XYZ file of C-alpha atoms in Angstrom:
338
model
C -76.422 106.241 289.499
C -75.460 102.974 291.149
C -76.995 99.919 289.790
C -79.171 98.193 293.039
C -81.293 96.187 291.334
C -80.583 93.356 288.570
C -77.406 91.902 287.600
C -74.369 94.002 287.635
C -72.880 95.272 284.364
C -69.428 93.701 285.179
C -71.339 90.128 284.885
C -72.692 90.640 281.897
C -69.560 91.036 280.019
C -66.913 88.209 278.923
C -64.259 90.912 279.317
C -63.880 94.454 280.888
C -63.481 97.267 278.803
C -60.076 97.652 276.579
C -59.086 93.505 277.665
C -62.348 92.700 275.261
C -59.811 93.978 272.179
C -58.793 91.218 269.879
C -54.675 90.292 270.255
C -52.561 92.340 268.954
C -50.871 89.434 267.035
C -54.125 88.156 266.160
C -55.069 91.845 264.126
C -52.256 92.360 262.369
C -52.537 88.796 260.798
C -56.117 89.467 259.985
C -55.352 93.198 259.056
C -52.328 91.817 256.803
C -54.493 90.011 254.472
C -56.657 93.328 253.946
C -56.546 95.283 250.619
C -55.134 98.609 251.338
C -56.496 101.874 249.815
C -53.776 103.705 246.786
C -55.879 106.919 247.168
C -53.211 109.363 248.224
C -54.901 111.763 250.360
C -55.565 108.350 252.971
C -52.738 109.643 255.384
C -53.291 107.021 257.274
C -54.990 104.230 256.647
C -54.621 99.896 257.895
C -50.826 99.841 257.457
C -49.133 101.017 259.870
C -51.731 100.169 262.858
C -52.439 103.687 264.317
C -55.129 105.395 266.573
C -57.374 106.706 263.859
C -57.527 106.749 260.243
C -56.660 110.691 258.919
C -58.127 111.429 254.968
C -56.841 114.703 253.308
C -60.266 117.050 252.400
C -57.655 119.927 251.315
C -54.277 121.266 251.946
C -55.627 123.184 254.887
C -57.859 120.455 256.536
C -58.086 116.361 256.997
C -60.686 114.573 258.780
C -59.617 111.999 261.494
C -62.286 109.427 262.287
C -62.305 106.552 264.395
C -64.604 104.393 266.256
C -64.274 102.566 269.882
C -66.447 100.540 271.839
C -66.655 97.802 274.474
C -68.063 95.848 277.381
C -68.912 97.154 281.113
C -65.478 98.364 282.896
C -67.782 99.343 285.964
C -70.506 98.781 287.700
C -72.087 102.150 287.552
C -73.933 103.000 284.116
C -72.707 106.590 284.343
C -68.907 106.089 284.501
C -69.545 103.429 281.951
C -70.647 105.983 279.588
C -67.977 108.189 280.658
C -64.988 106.354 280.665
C -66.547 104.946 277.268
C -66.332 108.260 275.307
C -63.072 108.987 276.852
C -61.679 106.540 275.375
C -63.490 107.193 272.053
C -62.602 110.803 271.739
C -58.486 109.527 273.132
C -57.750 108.203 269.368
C -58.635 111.822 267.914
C -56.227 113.341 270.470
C -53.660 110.976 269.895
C -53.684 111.724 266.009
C -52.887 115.668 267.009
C -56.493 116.090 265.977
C -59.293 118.062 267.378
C -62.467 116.027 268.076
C -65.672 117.818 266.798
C -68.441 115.297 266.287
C -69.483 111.921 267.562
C -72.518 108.985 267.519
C -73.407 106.979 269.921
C -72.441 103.316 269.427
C -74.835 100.756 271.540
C -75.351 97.318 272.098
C -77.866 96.682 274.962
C -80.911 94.466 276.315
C -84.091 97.102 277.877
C -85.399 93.735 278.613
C -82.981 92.892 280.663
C -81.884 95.841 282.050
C -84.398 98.378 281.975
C -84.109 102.200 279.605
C -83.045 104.153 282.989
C -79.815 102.155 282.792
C -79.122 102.759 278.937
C -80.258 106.758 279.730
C -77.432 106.584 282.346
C -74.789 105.397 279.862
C -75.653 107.736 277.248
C -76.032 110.693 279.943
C -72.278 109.681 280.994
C -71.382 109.990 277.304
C -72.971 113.004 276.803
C -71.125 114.496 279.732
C -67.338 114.231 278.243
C -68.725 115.278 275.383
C -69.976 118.579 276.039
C -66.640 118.920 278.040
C -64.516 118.089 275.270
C -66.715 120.234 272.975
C -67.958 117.542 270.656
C -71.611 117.443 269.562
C -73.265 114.265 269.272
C -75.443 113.796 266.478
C -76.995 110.263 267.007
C -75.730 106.911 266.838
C -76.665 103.198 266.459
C -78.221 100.800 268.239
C -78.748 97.155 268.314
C -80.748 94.533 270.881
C -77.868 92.421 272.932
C -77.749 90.760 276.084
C -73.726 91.639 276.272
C -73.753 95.573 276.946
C -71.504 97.472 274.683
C -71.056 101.350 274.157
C -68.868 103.683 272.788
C -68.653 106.094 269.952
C -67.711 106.760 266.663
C -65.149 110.196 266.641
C -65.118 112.446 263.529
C -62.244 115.408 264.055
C -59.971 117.674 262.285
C -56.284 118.214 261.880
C -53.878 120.439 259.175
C -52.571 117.605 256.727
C -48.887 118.506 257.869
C -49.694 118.258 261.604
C -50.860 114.516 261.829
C -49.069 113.065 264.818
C -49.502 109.458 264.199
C -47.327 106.623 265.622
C -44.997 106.463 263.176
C -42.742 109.476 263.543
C -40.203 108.711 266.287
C -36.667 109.707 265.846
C -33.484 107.780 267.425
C -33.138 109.695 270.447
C -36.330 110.425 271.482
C -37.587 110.574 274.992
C -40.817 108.377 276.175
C -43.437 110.404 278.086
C -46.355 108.764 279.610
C -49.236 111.319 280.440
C -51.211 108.992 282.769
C -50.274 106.191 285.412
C -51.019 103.176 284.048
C -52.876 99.652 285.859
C -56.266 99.989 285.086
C -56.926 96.694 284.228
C -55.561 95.416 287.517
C -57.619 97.787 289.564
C -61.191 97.520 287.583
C -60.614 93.507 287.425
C -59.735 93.480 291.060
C -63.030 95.376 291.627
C -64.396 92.804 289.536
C -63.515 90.343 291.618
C -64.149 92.133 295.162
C -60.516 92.638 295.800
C -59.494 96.129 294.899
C -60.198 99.134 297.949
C -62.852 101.651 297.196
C -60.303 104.185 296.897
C -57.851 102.484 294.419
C -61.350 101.923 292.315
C -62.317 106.111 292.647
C -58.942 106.827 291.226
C -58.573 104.400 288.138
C -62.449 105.946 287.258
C -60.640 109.353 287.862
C -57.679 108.724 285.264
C -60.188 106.948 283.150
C -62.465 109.799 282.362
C -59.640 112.345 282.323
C -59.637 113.958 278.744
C -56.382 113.185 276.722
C -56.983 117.412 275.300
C -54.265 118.573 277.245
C -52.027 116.516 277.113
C -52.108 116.214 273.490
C -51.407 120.338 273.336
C -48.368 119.393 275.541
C -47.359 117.146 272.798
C -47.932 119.845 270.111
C -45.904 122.222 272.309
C -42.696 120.044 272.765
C -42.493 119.328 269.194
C -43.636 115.500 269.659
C -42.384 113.601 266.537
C -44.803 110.488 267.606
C -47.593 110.190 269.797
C -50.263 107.652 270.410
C -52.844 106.099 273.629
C -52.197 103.431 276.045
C -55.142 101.421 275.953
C -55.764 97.372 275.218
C -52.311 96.088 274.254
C -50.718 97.297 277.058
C -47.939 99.809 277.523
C -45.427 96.930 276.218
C -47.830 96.349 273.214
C -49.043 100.194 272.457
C -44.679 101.161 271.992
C -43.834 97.690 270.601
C -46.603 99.108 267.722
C -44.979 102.697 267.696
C -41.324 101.410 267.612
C -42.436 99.131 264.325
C -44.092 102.087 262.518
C -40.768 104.176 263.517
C -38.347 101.896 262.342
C -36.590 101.426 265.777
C -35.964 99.820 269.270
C -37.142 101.281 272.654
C -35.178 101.191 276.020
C -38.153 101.143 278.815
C -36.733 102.069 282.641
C -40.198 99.577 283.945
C -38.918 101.510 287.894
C -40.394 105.073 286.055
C -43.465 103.706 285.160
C -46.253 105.107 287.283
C -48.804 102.813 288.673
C -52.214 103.949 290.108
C -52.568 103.758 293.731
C -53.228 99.837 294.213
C -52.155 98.315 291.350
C -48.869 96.971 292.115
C -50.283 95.250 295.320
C -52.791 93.297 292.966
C -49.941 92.127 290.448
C -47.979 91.129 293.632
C -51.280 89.160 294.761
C -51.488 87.940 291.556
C -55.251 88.079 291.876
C -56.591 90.291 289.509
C -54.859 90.080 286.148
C -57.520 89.965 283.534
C -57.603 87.851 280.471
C -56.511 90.394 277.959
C -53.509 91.688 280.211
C -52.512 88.012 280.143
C -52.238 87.348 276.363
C -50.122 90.715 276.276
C -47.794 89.088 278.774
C -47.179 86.201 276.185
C -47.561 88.343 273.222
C -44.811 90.738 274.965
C -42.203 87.680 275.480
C -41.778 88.172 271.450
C -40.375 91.268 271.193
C -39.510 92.584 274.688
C -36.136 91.466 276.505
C -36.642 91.485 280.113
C -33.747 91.437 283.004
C -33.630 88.199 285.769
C -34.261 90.411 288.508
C -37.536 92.809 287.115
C -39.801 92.498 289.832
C -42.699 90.024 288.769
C -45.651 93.260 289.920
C -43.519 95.490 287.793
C -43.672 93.036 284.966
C -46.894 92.366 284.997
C -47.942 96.379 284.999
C -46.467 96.714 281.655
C -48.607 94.377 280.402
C -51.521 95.722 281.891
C -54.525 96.205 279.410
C -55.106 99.584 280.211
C -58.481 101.452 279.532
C -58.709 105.175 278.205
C -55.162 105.728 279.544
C -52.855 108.354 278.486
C -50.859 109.671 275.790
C -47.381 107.640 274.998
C -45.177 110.722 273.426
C -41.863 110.677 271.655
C -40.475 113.880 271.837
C -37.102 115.582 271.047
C -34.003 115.393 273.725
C -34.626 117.568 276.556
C -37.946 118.756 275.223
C -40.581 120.225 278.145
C -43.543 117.422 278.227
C -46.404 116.624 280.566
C -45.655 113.669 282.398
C -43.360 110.707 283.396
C -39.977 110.031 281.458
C -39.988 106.297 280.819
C -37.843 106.030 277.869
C -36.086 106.067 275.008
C -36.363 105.673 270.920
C -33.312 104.167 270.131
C -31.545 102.365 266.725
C -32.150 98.851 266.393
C -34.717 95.886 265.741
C -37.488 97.469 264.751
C -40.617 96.710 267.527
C -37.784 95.595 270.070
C -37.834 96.383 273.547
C -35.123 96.270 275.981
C -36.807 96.820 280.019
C -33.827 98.076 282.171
C-alpha cells in the first residue's frame, strides 16, 4: 500500500528510522550513571553496550530480549512495518540467539492518519514475522501524532553460545553481511533526490532477515558479532573494539555501498542528522588518512537502518560477506581507516 492521501509518513517524523537513536556519546554518559544488576545469571546486561540483554533460565537455556522502535524510514506503511521488525528481530540474531516471540510496539494518531494505515504497518510486521518464525502475541499502543513502531524480541540461546560484542580476539577478520548507506539513500528519498531504484534496493537490504547470516557466524566460529544500525559502521565497531579490549584497522575501499549511495555523499545532499553527529562523534576515536575520499568518509558514518551483521571471526575462517577488517592490539575503541 502506497500512502495517496494525507501527509506522508516521512513528514511526520523529526528523524528517519535508526538516525532518531540518541548519540552514542550521549548513552553511555546517561547509561554510566545507571545501577547495574550483581545477579549472576544477567550475561549481559547495561555494561558493556550490546544488542540485547541475555539472562541465564538454566544451564541449557537463556532468554535474550530486546526492544526497538522508531520513526517512518518510508513512505509506504507496509515496508515501514517491515523494515521495522527487521530491525527488531536483528538484535536477537546478533546475540547468536534464536528469535521466538514478539509484541507490537506503537505510537500512532487514527485521527490523523486513518486505522487502514496502522493495519498496513502491523500487516508489514506481521509478515517478517511469520518468515522468521516468531509469533506475535500483542503489543502496546499509545495515541501520538509522531508515528513510531517496532517490537519488543523475546529469544533463546545455550548460556555458552552468547555471541555478544565483546569477544573479539587480536587477529580477527571484520565481515560485513550487508552493504551499508541506508541513511543516505532513504534521506535522499526524503528529500526527492535518490532514483527509484537506489530506494527499491535499500528497502530490499532493509527487510532482509539477519537469520542467515548469523548461522554463517555460528559456522566460522565468530568470537564477536553484532548489527550495523544507528551509530554507524564507525560507531557500531568503535563499541565492539571497547567491549574487546582492542583497536580495529578498517580498509573504508572494501566497504560495500548500496547502489546510489556514494553519489549522494559526493552531492553532499542527503546526509541525515543522525549520520552527522556520528561524523563528529567518529573524529574521537577514528584516525583517518589526508587523502580518504570525502563520499567514502561520509559512508562510514552513515546511520544505517536494519543493516547487517558486523562479525569477528578467526584468521582465514569461511564467512558470508565482505572482508573489511581487522581486530588488532591497541587503544581500546580506536580505529585506524587505511
Amino acid at each position: 500500500m502506497t500512502v495517496t492521501e494525507g501527509p506522508r509518513l516521512t513528514e511526520l517524523s523529526h528523524g528517519a528510522g535508526c538516525a532518531c537513536k540518541i548519540g552514542a556519546a550521549d548513552l553511555s554518559a546517561v547509561r554510566a550513571a545507571l545501577p547495574t544488576s550483581a545477579d549472576p545469571n544477567l550475561l549481559i546486561g547495561l555494561d558493556p553496550a550490546d544488542d540485547a540483554a541475555v539472562y541465564r533460565l538454566t544451564d541449557d537455556l537463556a532468554l535474550v530480549q530486546t526492544i526497538d522502535f522508531f520513526t517512518p524510514i518510508v513512505d509506504d506503511p507496509r515496508d515501514f512495518g517491515r523494515i521495522a521488525a527487521t530491525n527488531a528481530l536483528s538484535d536477537v540474531y546478533a546475540m547468536g540467539g534464536t528469535p521466538v516471540l514478539a509484541l507490537n510496539v506503537v505510537a500512532f494518531s487514527l485521527e490523523a492518519l486513518g486505522p487502514e494505515v496502522l493495519r498496513e504497518i502491523l500487516a508489514g510486521g506481521a509478515e517478517v514475522a511469520a518468515a522468521a518464525g516468531v509469533a506475535i502475541g500483542g503489543g502496546h499502543s499509545i495515541d501520538d501524532p509522531e508515528p513510531k513502531y517496532g517490537m519488543a524480541v523475546s529469544g533463546t540461546v545455550h548460556p555458552d553460545e552468547v555471541l555478544g560484542a565483546g569477544g573479539g580476539r587480536a587477529g580477527d577478520e571484520l565481515f560485513l553481511t550487508k552493504p551499508v548507506g541506508g541513511g543516505l539513500i532513504t534521506t535522499g528519498a526524503k528529500r526527492g533526490v535518490a532514483e527509484p531504484a537506489w530506494i527499491a534496493s535499500a528497502v530490499e537490504a532493509m527487510t532482509t532477515l539477519n537469520a542467515d547470516a548469523a548461522a554463517a557466524a555460528r559456522v566460522a566460529d565468530a568470537h564477536a558479532l553484532t548489527d550495523v544500525t544507528g551509530f554507524g559502521l564507525l560507531g557500531h565497531l568503535h563499541e565492539m573494539c571497547e567491549a574487546s579490549g582492542l583497536a580495529a584497522e578498517l580498509d573504508a575501499a572494501a566497504v560495500p555501498a548500496l547502489p546510489g549511495a556514494l553519489e549522494l555523499a559526493a552531492a553532499g545532499t542527503a546526509q541525515a542528522g543522525g549520520s552527522a553527529r556520528n561524523a563528529r562523534e567518529a573524529e574521537t576515536f577514528t584516525d583517518f588518512p589526508p587523502d580518504l575520499d570525502p563520499a567514502h568518509r561520509a559512508l562510514l558514518s552513515d546511520a544505517m537502518t536494519s543493516g547487517g551483521l558486523l562479525a569477528a571471526v578467526p584468521p582465514g575462517a569461511a564467512m558470508e560477506g565482505v572482508r573489511i577488517g581487522t581486530l588488532r592490539d591497541g587503544e581500546p575503541g580506536r580505529i585506524a581507516v587505511v
